[in-house]
Each structure stands twice: as C-alpha cells, then as structure tokens.
mmCIF file of C-alpha atoms and ligand atoms in Angstrom:
data_model
loop_
_atom_site.group_PDB
_atom_site.id
_atom_site.type_symbol
_atom_site.label_atom_id
_atom_site.label_comp_id
_atom_site.label_asym_id
_atom_site.label_seq_id
_atom_site.Cartn_x
_atom_site.Cartn_y
_atom_site.Cartn_z
ATOM 1 C CA MET F 25 102.502 109.026 106.877
ATOM 2 C CA THR F 26 101.803 111.832 109.314
ATOM 3 C CA PHE F 27 100.738 115.342 108.508
ATOM 4 C CA SER F 28 101.401 118.261 110.772
ATOM 5 C CA ALA F 29 98.677 120.842 111.215
ATOM 6 C CA THR F 30 101.018 123.750 110.623
ATOM 7 C CA SER F 31 102.656 122.854 107.407
ATOM 8 C CA THR F 32 102.813 125.984 105.290
ATOM 9 C CA GLN F 33 106.565 125.433 105.185
ATOM 10 C CA LEU F 34 106.110 122.196 103.225
ATOM 11 C CA GLN F 35 107.909 122.628 99.937
ATOM 12 C CA ASP F 36 107.285 120.891 96.673
ATOM 13 C CA THR F 37 109.348 117.822 95.984
ATOM 14 C CA PRO F 38 111.472 117.837 92.807
ATOM 15 C CA GLU F 39 109.174 115.031 91.639
ATOM 16 C CA ALA F 40 106.059 117.223 91.988
ATOM 17 C CA ARG F 41 107.834 120.098 90.226
ATOM 18 C CA THR F 42 108.887 117.893 87.306
ATOM 19 C CA TYR F 43 105.497 116.239 86.994
ATOM 20 C CA ASN F 44 103.646 119.548 86.853
ATOM 21 C CA ARG F 45 106.180 121.050 84.467
ATOM 22 C CA ILE F 46 105.717 118.107 82.085
ATOM 23 C CA ARG F 47 101.909 118.337 82.308
ATOM 24 C CA ARG F 48 101.993 122.052 81.585
ATOM 25 C CA ARG F 49 104.333 121.646 78.654
ATOM 26 C CA LEU F 50 102.073 118.906 77.323
ATOM 27 C CA SER F 51 99.015 121.150 77.409
ATOM 28 C CA ILE F 52 100.935 124.011 75.769
ATOM 29 C CA ALA F 53 102.287 121.642 73.102
ATOM 30 C CA ASP F 54 98.757 120.380 72.481
ATOM 31 C CA LEU F 55 97.471 123.928 72.088
ATOM 32 C CA LEU F 56 100.304 124.913 69.720
ATOM 33 C CA LEU F 57 99.758 121.772 67.661
ATOM 34 C CA ASN F 58 96.082 122.641 67.319
ATOM 35 C CA PHE F 59 96.916 126.188 66.285
ATOM 36 C CA ALA F 60 99.450 124.933 63.752
ATOM 37 C CA PHE F 61 96.960 122.461 62.290
ATOM 38 C CA LEU F 62 94.268 125.116 61.857
ATOM 39 C CA ILE F 63 96.705 127.629 60.331
ATOM 40 C CA VAL F 64 98.078 125.018 57.897
ATOM 41 C CA LEU F 65 94.516 124.123 56.837
ATOM 42 C CA LEU F 66 93.704 127.776 56.130
ATOM 43 C CA ALA F 67 97.060 128.789 54.622
ATOM 44 C CA THR F 68 97.412 125.847 52.222
ATOM 45 C CA GLY F 69 93.801 125.817 51.079
ATOM 46 C CA LEU F 70 93.447 122.278 52.415
ATOM 47 C CA ASN F 71 90.242 123.451 54.119
ATOM 48 C CA ALA F 72 88.709 124.202 50.686
ATOM 49 C CA THR F 73 89.979 120.948 49.142
ATOM 50 C CA LEU F 74 88.412 119.052 52.015
ATOM 51 C CA ARG F 75 85.146 120.987 51.612
ATOM 52 C CA ASP F 76 85.031 120.079 47.887
ATOM 53 C CA TRP F 77 85.685 116.454 48.733
ATOM 54 C CA SER F 78 82.935 116.507 51.403
ATOM 55 C CA TYR F 79 80.440 117.931 48.894
ATOM 56 C CA HIS F 80 81.436 115.306 46.385
ATOM 57 C CA ALA F 81 81.222 112.440 48.890
ATOM 58 C CA SER F 82 77.798 113.599 50.122
ATOM 59 C CA GLY F 83 76.307 113.978 46.643
ATOM 60 C CA GLN F 84 76.154 117.808 47.122
ATOM 61 C CA HIS F 85 74.022 117.476 50.250
ATOM 62 C CA TYR F 86 74.914 120.437 52.511
ATOM 63 C CA SER F 87 74.270 118.918 55.965
ATOM 64 C CA LEU F 88 75.818 115.585 55.067
ATOM 65 C CA ALA F 89 78.832 117.425 53.632
ATOM 66 C CA VAL F 90 79.194 119.332 56.930
ATOM 67 C CA PHE F 91 79.160 115.994 58.759
ATOM 68 C CA PHE F 92 81.914 114.523 56.514
ATOM 69 C CA TYR F 93 83.938 117.704 56.913
ATOM 70 C CA VAL F 94 83.778 117.665 60.722
ATOM 71 C CA PHE F 95 84.445 113.926 60.777
ATOM 72 C CA VAL F 96 87.587 114.126 58.639
ATOM 73 C CA LEU F 97 88.914 117.162 60.537
ATOM 74 C CA LEU F 98 88.490 115.356 63.863
ATOM 75 C CA VAL F 99 90.156 112.196 62.511
ATOM 76 C CA ILE F 100 93.188 114.166 61.305
ATOM 77 C CA SER F 101 93.334 116.216 64.482
ATOM 78 C CA LYS F 102 93.254 113.082 66.670
ATOM 79 C CA ALA F 103 95.929 111.423 64.525
ATOM 80 C CA ILE F 104 98.194 114.462 64.905
ATOM 81 C CA GLY F 105 97.647 114.780 68.651
ATOM 82 C CA PHE F 106 97.759 111.071 69.455
ATOM 83 C CA ALA F 107 101.483 110.958 70.251
ATOM 84 C CA LEU F 108 101.031 113.700 72.864
ATOM 85 C CA ASP F 109 97.986 111.939 74.332
ATOM 86 C CA TYR F 110 99.942 108.709 74.617
ATOM 87 C CA TYR F 111 102.854 110.539 76.202
ATOM 88 C CA GLY F 112 100.384 112.001 78.737
ATOM 89 C CA PHE F 113 99.218 108.464 79.555
ATOM 90 C CA ARG F 114 102.840 107.313 79.992
ATOM 91 C CA VAL F 115 103.641 110.261 82.266
ATOM 92 C CA GLU F 116 100.862 109.286 84.705
ATOM 93 C CA HIS F 117 102.444 105.818 84.962
ATOM 94 C CA GLN F 118 105.960 107.175 85.163
ATOM 95 C CA PHE F 119 104.964 109.147 88.264
ATOM 96 C CA ASN F 120 103.010 106.213 89.659
ATOM 97 C CA LEU F 121 99.677 108.035 89.520
ATOM 98 C CA SER F 122 97.761 105.662 87.280
ATOM 99 C CA ASN F 123 96.523 102.059 87.403
ATOM 100 C CA GLN F 124 95.041 102.131 83.964
ATOM 101 C CA LYS F 125 96.024 99.507 81.431
ATOM 102 C CA ILE F 126 96.701 100.537 77.857
ATOM 103 C CA LYS F 127 93.605 98.728 76.520
ATOM 104 C CA SER F 128 91.304 100.530 78.924
ATOM 105 C CA TRP F 129 92.994 103.851 78.104
ATOM 106 C CA LEU F 130 92.570 103.274 74.355
ATOM 107 C CA TRP F 131 88.903 102.472 74.906
ATOM 108 C CA ASP F 132 88.450 105.675 76.946
ATOM 109 C CA GLU F 133 90.184 107.668 74.203
ATOM 110 C CA THR F 134 87.831 106.150 71.620
ATOM 111 C CA LYS F 135 84.764 106.968 73.704
ATOM 112 C CA SER F 136 85.813 110.549 74.337
ATOM 113 C CA TRP F 137 86.621 111.010 70.659
ATOM 114 C CA LEU F 138 83.145 109.737 69.734
ATOM 115 C CA ILE F 139 81.474 112.000 72.308
ATOM 116 C CA GLY F 140 83.523 114.908 70.940
ATOM 117 C CA LEU F 141 82.411 113.987 67.420
ATOM 118 C CA VAL F 142 78.725 113.889 68.368
ATOM 119 C CA ILE F 143 78.923 117.250 70.179
ATOM 120 C CA ALA F 144 80.970 118.863 67.388
ATOM 121 C CA VAL F 145 78.633 117.615 64.647
ATOM 122 C CA ILE F 146 75.515 118.870 66.472
ATOM 123 C CA LEU F 147 77.114 122.249 67.167
ATOM 124 C CA VAL F 148 78.632 122.800 63.717
ATOM 125 C CA GLU F 149 75.460 121.683 61.882
ATOM 126 C CA LEU F 150 73.367 124.062 63.985
ATOM 127 C CA ILE F 151 75.824 126.959 63.627
ATOM 128 C CA TYR F 152 76.066 126.669 59.829
ATOM 129 C CA GLY F 153 72.318 126.120 59.726
ATOM 130 C CA ALA F 154 71.953 129.454 61.568
ATOM 131 C CA ILE F 155 74.418 131.127 59.171
ATOM 132 C CA ARG F 156 72.335 129.946 56.216
ATOM 133 C CA ILE F 157 69.060 131.144 57.719
ATOM 134 C CA ALA F 158 70.350 134.454 59.115
ATOM 135 C CA PRO F 159 73.655 135.475 57.473
ATOM 136 C CA PHE F 160 73.869 138.672 59.555
ATOM 137 C CA LYS F 161 72.354 137.746 62.904
ATOM 138 C CA TRP F 162 73.447 134.097 62.959
ATOM 139 C CA TRP F 163 75.778 134.665 65.874
ATOM 140 C CA LEU F 164 72.837 135.431 68.164
ATOM 141 C CA ILE F 165 71.101 132.164 67.227
ATOM 142 C CA ALA F 166 74.389 130.264 67.488
ATOM 143 C CA TRP F 167 75.010 131.795 70.911
ATOM 144 C CA ALA F 168 71.578 130.657 72.144
ATOM 145 C CA ILE F 169 72.077 127.154 70.711
ATOM 146 C CA TYR F 170 75.586 126.861 72.147
ATOM 147 C CA ASN F 171 74.447 127.775 75.657
ATOM 148 C CA ALA F 172 71.361 125.566 75.514
ATOM 149 C CA LEU F 173 73.617 122.657 74.517
ATOM 150 C CA ALA F 174 76.174 123.488 77.217
ATOM 151 C CA ILE F 175 73.446 123.505 79.871
ATOM 152 C CA PHE F 176 71.964 120.295 78.494
ATOM 153 C CA PHE F 177 75.341 118.523 78.582
ATOM 154 C CA ALA F 178 76.130 119.828 82.092
ATOM 155 C CA GLN F 179 72.835 118.334 83.172
ATOM 156 C CA ILE F 180 73.282 114.900 81.588
ATOM 157 C CA ALA F 181 77.041 114.668 82.305
ATOM 158 C CA PRO F 182 76.828 112.986 85.736
ATOM 159 C CA VAL F 183 74.117 110.518 84.673
ATOM 160 C CA ILE F 184 75.119 109.747 81.081
ATOM 161 C CA LEU F 185 78.661 110.896 80.273
ATOM 162 C CA PHE F 186 80.665 110.229 83.474
ATOM 163 C CA PRO F 187 79.300 106.655 83.819
ATOM 164 C CA LEU F 188 80.757 105.882 80.384
ATOM 165 C CA PHE F 189 84.183 106.175 82.015
ATOM 166 C CA TYR F 190 83.700 105.376 85.714
ATOM 167 C CA LYS F 191 81.320 103.491 87.959
ATOM 168 C CA PHE F 192 79.310 105.471 90.503
ATOM 169 C CA TYR F 193 77.382 104.176 93.500
ATOM 170 C CA PRO F 194 75.258 106.026 96.049
ATOM 171 C CA LEU F 195 77.372 106.567 99.162
ATOM 172 C CA THR F 196 76.892 103.648 101.551
ATOM 173 C CA ASN F 197 79.084 104.796 104.452
ATOM 174 C CA GLU F 198 76.496 105.595 107.148
ATOM 175 C CA GLU F 199 78.754 107.812 109.232
ATOM 176 C CA LEU F 200 79.626 109.994 106.253
ATOM 177 C CA LYS F 201 75.984 110.152 105.199
ATOM 178 C CA GLN F 202 74.967 111.352 108.674
ATOM 179 C CA ARG F 203 77.698 113.968 108.694
ATOM 180 C CA LEU F 204 76.644 115.262 105.315
ATOM 181 C CA ILE F 205 72.994 115.445 106.349
ATOM 182 C CA ARG F 206 74.047 117.419 109.435
ATOM 183 C CA LEU F 207 76.191 119.744 107.327
ATOM 184 C CA SER F 208 73.447 120.407 104.808
ATOM 185 C CA GLU F 209 70.786 120.861 107.494
ATOM 186 C CA ASN F 210 72.981 123.483 109.135
ATOM 187 C CA ALA F 211 73.310 125.110 105.728
ATOM 188 C CA GLY F 212 69.534 125.081 105.328
ATOM 189 C CA THR F 213 69.862 123.226 102.031
ATOM 190 C CA ARG F 214 69.364 119.757 100.693
ATOM 191 C CA VAL F 215 71.872 117.820 98.664
ATOM 192 C CA ARG F 216 70.190 115.505 96.239
ATOM 193 C CA GLY F 217 72.793 112.813 96.348
ATOM 194 C CA VAL F 218 76.297 111.836 97.240
ATOM 195 C CA TYR F 219 77.966 109.264 95.043
ATOM 196 C CA GLU F 220 81.058 107.182 95.463
ATOM 197 C CA TRP F 221 83.192 107.473 92.355
ATOM 198 C CA LYS F 222 85.240 104.339 91.586
ATOM 199 C CA LEU F 223 88.310 106.299 90.608
ATOM 200 C CA SER F 224 90.675 103.638 92.004
ATOM 201 C CA GLU F 225 90.042 101.377 88.988
ATOM 202 C CA LYS F 226 92.090 103.773 86.877
ATOM 203 C CA SER F 227 93.921 106.229 89.060
ATOM 204 C CA LYS F 228 95.831 106.585 92.302
ATOM 205 C CA LYS F 229 94.783 110.213 92.625
ATOM 206 C CA ALA F 230 91.902 111.426 94.814
ATOM 207 C CA ASN F 231 89.234 113.972 94.021
ATOM 208 C CA ALA F 232 85.772 115.265 94.832
ATOM 209 C CA ALA F 233 83.369 117.497 92.936
ATOM 210 C CA LEU F 234 79.947 119.012 92.729
ATOM 211 C CA ALA F 235 78.396 118.089 89.378
ATOM 212 C CA GLY F 236 75.151 118.286 87.444
ATOM 213 C CA LEU F 237 72.276 120.726 87.399
ATOM 214 C CA GLY F 238 68.795 120.596 88.874
ATOM 215 C CA ALA F 239 67.672 117.010 89.303
ATOM 216 C CA THR F 240 71.128 115.627 88.464
ATOM 217 C CA ARG F 241 73.040 117.826 90.920
ATOM 218 C CA ARG F 242 75.191 115.734 93.231
ATOM 219 C CA ILE F 243 78.434 115.557 95.171
ATOM 220 C CA ILE F 244 80.841 112.920 93.931
ATOM 221 C CA LEU F 245 83.600 111.561 96.147
ATOM 222 C CA ALA F 246 86.413 109.383 94.845
ATOM 223 C CA ASP F 247 86.712 105.992 96.541
ATOM 224 C CA THR F 248 90.437 106.719 96.877
ATOM 225 C CA LEU F 249 89.430 109.576 99.169
ATOM 226 C CA ILE F 250 86.854 107.614 101.132
ATOM 227 C CA GLN F 251 89.343 104.791 101.781
ATOM 228 C CA ASN F 252 92.364 106.799 102.840
ATOM 229 C CA TYR F 253 91.042 109.886 104.610
ATOM 230 C CA SER F 254 89.662 110.182 108.131
ATOM 231 C CA PRO F 255 85.928 110.955 108.546
ATOM 232 C CA ASP F 256 86.891 114.471 109.735
ATOM 233 C CA GLU F 257 88.992 115.024 106.619
ATOM 234 C CA ILE F 258 86.226 113.761 104.330
ATOM 235 C CA GLU F 259 83.762 115.999 106.144
ATOM 236 C CA ALA F 260 86.047 118.972 105.382
ATOM 237 C CA VAL F 261 86.065 118.003 101.672
ATOM 238 C CA LEU F 262 82.274 117.591 101.705
ATOM 239 C CA ALA F 263 81.867 120.970 103.423
ATOM 240 C CA HIS F 264 83.949 122.592 100.666
ATOM 241 C CA GLU F 265 81.773 121.003 97.958
ATOM 242 C CA LEU F 266 78.668 122.041 99.875
ATOM 243 C CA GLY F 267 80.107 125.579 99.837
ATOM 244 C CA HIS F 268 80.013 125.493 96.019
ATOM 245 C CA HIS F 269 76.418 124.342 96.238
ATOM 246 C CA VAL F 270 75.305 126.944 98.821
ATOM 247 C CA HIS F 271 76.976 129.774 96.907
ATOM 248 C CA LYS F 272 75.335 128.575 93.648
ATOM 249 C CA HIS F 273 78.682 128.377 91.880
ATOM 250 C CA ILE F 274 77.498 126.208 89.003
ATOM 251 C CA LEU F 275 74.683 128.637 88.212
ATOM 252 C CA LYS F 276 77.048 131.612 88.460
ATOM 253 C CA SER F 277 79.535 129.949 86.089
ATOM 254 C CA ILE F 278 76.739 129.408 83.593
ATOM 255 C CA VAL F 279 75.743 133.071 83.780
ATOM 256 C CA VAL F 280 79.368 134.133 83.209
ATOM 257 C CA GLN F 281 79.702 131.704 80.314
ATOM 258 C CA VAL F 282 76.491 132.979 78.743
ATOM 259 C CA GLY F 283 77.847 136.551 78.910
ATOM 260 C CA ILE F 284 81.333 135.756 77.629
ATOM 261 C CA SER F 285 80.088 133.551 74.809
ATOM 262 C CA LEU F 286 77.828 136.375 73.591
ATOM 263 C CA ILE F 287 80.900 138.555 73.069
ATOM 264 C CA GLY F 288 82.799 135.550 71.694
ATOM 265 C CA PHE F 289 80.199 134.747 69.023
ATOM 266 C CA TRP F 290 79.995 138.413 68.043
ATOM 267 C CA VAL F 291 83.797 138.568 67.586
ATOM 268 C CA VAL F 292 83.761 135.338 65.542
ATOM 269 C CA ALA F 293 80.960 136.734 63.332
ATOM 270 C CA GLN F 294 82.989 139.921 62.715
ATOM 271 C CA GLY F 295 86.046 137.822 61.833
ATOM 272 C CA LEU F 296 84.012 135.698 59.442
ATOM 273 C CA SER F 297 82.490 138.691 57.586
ATOM 274 C CA TYR F 298 85.955 140.240 57.358
ATOM 275 C CA ALA F 299 87.315 137.006 55.810
ATOM 276 C CA VAL F 300 84.389 136.770 53.348
ATOM 277 C CA ASP F 301 84.831 140.458 52.387
ATOM 278 C CA ARG F 302 88.477 139.714 51.600
ATOM 279 C CA ASP F 303 87.465 136.724 49.430
ATOM 280 C CA MET F 304 88.953 134.105 51.725
ATOM 281 C CA PHE F 305 85.621 132.266 51.343
ATOM 282 C CA PRO F 306 83.066 132.571 48.532
ATOM 283 C CA SER F 307 80.127 132.958 50.936
ATOM 284 C CA VAL F 308 79.419 133.341 54.624
ATOM 285 C CA HIS F 309 77.864 129.857 54.839
ATOM 286 C CA ASP F 310 80.835 128.142 53.215
ATOM 287 C CA PHE F 311 81.784 125.622 55.898
ATOM 288 C CA ALA F 312 85.416 125.679 54.733
ATOM 289 C CA SER F 313 85.576 128.599 57.191
ATOM 290 C CA LEU F 314 85.189 126.217 60.150
ATOM 291 C CA PRO F 315 88.963 126.113 60.898
ATOM 292 C CA LEU F 316 88.939 129.928 61.069
ATOM 293 C CA LEU F 317 86.025 129.931 63.529
ATOM 294 C CA VAL F 318 87.757 127.306 65.679
ATOM 295 C CA LEU F 319 91.046 129.223 65.502
ATOM 296 C CA MET F 320 89.396 132.435 66.711
ATOM 297 C CA THR F 321 87.536 130.607 69.493
ATOM 298 C CA THR F 322 90.675 128.788 70.677
ATOM 299 C CA ALA F 323 92.695 132.018 70.668
ATOM 300 C CA MET F 324 90.015 133.805 72.693
ATOM 301 C CA SER F 325 89.781 130.967 75.218
ATOM 302 C CA PHE F 326 93.537 130.996 75.646
ATOM 303 C CA ILE F 327 93.605 134.769 76.192
ATOM 304 C CA LEU F 328 90.720 134.486 78.653
ATOM 305 C CA MET F 329 92.324 131.622 80.598
ATOM 306 C CA PRO F 330 93.841 133.860 83.329
ATOM 307 C CA VAL F 331 90.517 135.654 83.783
ATOM 308 C CA MET F 332 88.476 132.449 83.958
ATOM 309 C CA ASN F 333 90.989 130.856 86.307
ATOM 310 C CA ALA F 334 91.004 133.937 88.549
ATOM 311 C CA TYR F 335 87.221 133.711 88.696
ATOM 312 C CA SER F 336 87.411 130.007 89.520
ATOM 313 C CA ARG F 337 90.034 130.563 92.251
ATOM 314 C CA GLN F 338 87.796 133.184 93.808
ATOM 315 C CA LYS F 339 84.955 130.639 93.984
ATOM 316 C CA GLU F 340 87.294 128.042 95.460
ATOM 317 C CA ARG F 341 88.332 130.490 98.199
ATOM 318 C CA GLU F 342 84.659 131.158 98.887
ATOM 319 C CA ALA F 343 83.955 127.399 99.159
ATOM 320 C CA ASP F 344 86.964 127.039 101.496
ATOM 321 C CA ARG F 345 85.653 129.835 103.734
ATOM 322 C CA TYR F 346 82.282 128.124 103.796
ATOM 323 C CA CYS F 347 84.050 124.941 104.871
ATOM 324 C CA PHE F 348 85.936 126.759 107.683
ATOM 325 C CA LYS F 349 82.625 128.072 108.996
ATOM 326 C CA SER F 350 80.913 124.677 108.851
ATOM 327 C CA ILE F 351 83.450 122.315 110.377
ATOM 328 C CA SER F 352 84.185 122.300 114.095
ATOM 329 C CA LYS F 353 87.994 122.107 113.777
ATOM 330 C CA ILE F 354 90.158 123.423 110.948
ATOM 331 C CA ALA F 355 93.011 120.911 111.313
ATOM 332 C CA PRO F 356 91.295 118.151 109.254
ATOM 333 C CA PHE F 357 90.929 120.605 106.357
ATOM 334 C CA ILE F 358 94.669 121.278 106.458
ATOM 335 C CA SER F 359 95.578 117.612 106.663
ATOM 336 C CA SER F 360 93.195 116.749 103.817
ATOM 337 C CA MET F 361 94.847 119.446 101.675
ATOM 338 C CA ASN F 362 98.278 118.037 102.425
ATOM 339 C CA LYS F 363 97.162 114.488 101.696
ATOM 340 C CA LEU F 364 95.558 115.540 98.413
ATOM 341 C CA ALA F 365 98.672 117.455 97.364
ATOM 342 C CA ASP F 366 100.875 114.434 98.110
ATOM 343 C CA GLN F 367 98.562 111.911 96.529
ATOM 344 C CA ASN F 368 97.925 113.944 93.367
ATOM 345 C CA LEU F 369 101.472 115.312 93.185
ATOM 346 C CA SER F 370 100.093 118.870 93.043
ATOM 347 C CA GLU F 371 102.339 121.877 93.316
ATOM 348 C CA ARG F 372 101.907 123.571 96.684
ATOM 349 C CA THR F 373 103.860 126.663 95.686
ATOM 350 C CA PRO F 374 103.784 127.226 91.917
ATOM 351 C CA SER F 375 105.266 130.444 90.523
ATOM 352 C CA ARG F 376 102.892 133.409 90.399
ATOM 353 C CA LEU F 377 102.733 133.272 86.587
ATOM 354 C CA VAL F 378 101.866 129.555 86.583
ATOM 355 C CA GLU F 379 99.184 130.182 89.185
ATOM 356 C CA LEU F 380 97.682 133.078 87.229
ATOM 357 C CA TRP F 381 97.552 131.241 83.938
ATOM 358 C CA PHE F 382 96.951 127.606 84.782
ATOM 359 C CA HIS F 383 95.504 127.162 88.258
ATOM 360 C CA SER F 384 91.733 126.884 88.624
ATOM 361 C CA HIS F 385 92.288 126.350 92.368
ATOM 362 C CA PRO F 386 94.460 128.431 94.698
ATOM 363 C CA PRO F 387 97.760 126.623 95.341
ATOM 364 C CA VAL F 388 97.617 124.326 98.387
ATOM 365 C CA ALA F 389 100.076 126.492 100.360
ATOM 366 C CA LYS F 390 97.716 129.464 100.033
ATOM 367 C CA ARG F 391 94.645 127.435 100.966
ATOM 368 C CA ILE F 392 96.433 126.183 104.068
ATOM 369 C CA ALA F 393 97.639 129.700 104.928
ATOM 370 C CA ALA F 394 94.020 130.930 104.700
ATOM 371 C CA ALA F 395 92.937 128.087 107.021
ATOM 372 C CA GLU F 396 95.646 128.986 109.512
ATOM 373 C CA ALA F 397 94.645 132.638 109.404
ATOM 374 C CA TRP F 398 91.077 131.531 110.146
ATOM 375 C CA MET F 399 92.271 129.527 113.164
ATOM 376 C CA ARG F 400 94.109 132.567 114.505
ATOM 377 C CA GLN F 401 90.960 134.644 114.098
ATOM 378 C CA TYR F 402 88.673 132.016 115.649
ATOM 379 C CA PRO F 403 90.804 130.210 118.239
ATOM 380 C CA THR F 404 87.970 127.796 119.163
ATOM 381 C CA LYS F 405 88.417 126.241 115.712
ATOM 382 C CA ALA F 406 92.082 125.469 116.313
HETATM 383 ZN ZN1 LIG G 6 86.131 123.380 94.878
#
C-alpha cells in the first residue's frame, strides 16, 4: 500500500462508516441498557428487596451486606449486558480487526469483571462508610477517597492492570531507542521507559499511548505499529506521545477530574438528601440508594461527554503541534495518520455531531489538514 503525503481528500470507505456506526450504536445501547436497569431497580423496589436479602445473607453485618449488594448488582448487570459485549466481540471479527479467540476473550471479560468488582466494592464500601460517619459532609470525604483511588489506579495500571491482558517488553529496537533519546533530549525531558505492547496477539489494530504516573510513567507502542511503520513514522508517533508528556497532560487531566468530581459528588449528595426527604429511602446510609447514585453519576458523565472530549481533543492538537515542531519532516506524520486510520478502520471525516460527542481525538482529516497547514507555514518541514 502507498500513502500520498497530501491526502486530505481521502474519504471514508463504506466499511469504515458502517463499522463506526455499529460501534457507536453499541455504546449507546449499552448506556441505555444501564439506565433502564437502574430505573427498573428503583421503580420496582427491587433495590430494597435486594438490600433486605443482602442484610439477611450477611447476618445483619453492614459492610458484608454492602459487599453482597454490589456483587449481586454487578452479576445481574453483566448478565444483562453480555449479549451486547459478545456482539461487540463478533463485530471486531466481522471487520477483520481482531485475532482473539473466544476463550481468550471470555477470560479477558472475566478478569475485567473481577477488577471492576474489586474497584466497585472498595469505592462503595468507603462511600457508604463516609455517609455513616458524616451524613452531611460525606460527599467531601467520598470525593477525596475517589480521587485518591483514581490516582492510585492510574499509577498501578501500566504495571499491574495492563499486564493482566497484554504482554509488555522494554523496547529492544536500538534505532527507535536512539531516536527517542534524541527527541527527549531536545525536549529537555527524560522518558522513564518505552515498552513494546504485544497487541498483535489479540488485535490487528495499532496504537500508542502515554500511561502511568510518576515512577510508572511510560510510553507504550503496539508491536503492530513497530512492525508495519517506518522508523520516521514511529518517530512521529513517539513525538506526539512525548508532546503529552512535555505538556503534562496526565497531570492536567487529573486536576480537571478532581475539580469536576467535586461538583459531581456535591450534586449526588443533594440528590440523595432530596430522595431521603421524600421517603424514597429510610435513611441516608441505606445502601439501597446505590442505583440512584450510579444513575446520577452516569447521567452527569453522559452530559459532560462533549465537554470532556473537547478538552481531550484540545490536548491531542497540542501534542500534534509538539510533534510537528520536533520532527524534521511532516510527511511521516501524515502517512502514519493515514496508516492508523486504515488499520484501525477509523473515520477520517465523521459528522460534526459525532465528533463533538464521541471523539476524544480530532478526526484524522483534521489532524492531517493541521499538518499540511504547518508545512505551508514552515516550508523546510515539507
Ligand atoms: Zn495523543
């Protein structure tokens, strides 16, 4: 395959359009199903029945009852959503984007469900613990706990969570290592590690990311990228990831999340007192209210999606500009974008509404247009 350097005219194939439409519909269906489940729990009183059962099963032990409650809710929720998850797995195969066998997929699903259970149990126990200790100011404690946990998990993710699903090895390619060292020296920074991510065992897609915090911060590069992209193209991808690092994007996201979650917890606390005042729950620490808290949180996240995605796209544009400044020629950036779009079946030109709501990255056509504008401004980079 060849890729022209001036390819803004490249249109999406019907295949890419269909694939992305299906994926979007799947995520909307998943969200609606979750909403429906939570509303049914609250409207039918099933949440209270389940709470009574949890108390009974735990011998009236509060914390143990909370654990049973969360456990049963997550089992039901997984059972309801499983058909959609399986359909999502089938779609990846249908579009020839996955190598993963059903057994391996089922094992991954089990592991992520268990991780979700552990995180949910810790969070819910601590939140209801806070509600019991401080019925009026609990949301401040819960906010602090939530963010401490989020930071903790971001830190351990690349060393403990990701390796549960994929193998990672320190980058061995000497040429790439040298290029990265040169890039980071020019940036006056030091990258703690670059890891090769064995994505090819499960997927035909390619990807790269900056992950971790502090001592675990690293750039990860999919082997599918290392194998099929030229050193110049990989350097462009590395320079983009380095841009995230230099502009402290992970730290900035944490700060934004800390701010937004403060408002979020306050809103949830208001909603909970309102519900208790209207006798929906006998007391503020009645954990039968959990579906209501989750419902409010999910609704807020959905409403905030365009804002969070706009913020993310802005950071991606900043990382791209950093890349344009760092690499000697812009063409490899453009060809890497085109290769990634083809390989991952991404939409180059989604509708404006789709971009606003769903895209954490600017569409490929816009990223390439920005690169071309840069070349016109700095002709030595062309
Ligand atoms: Zn990025």
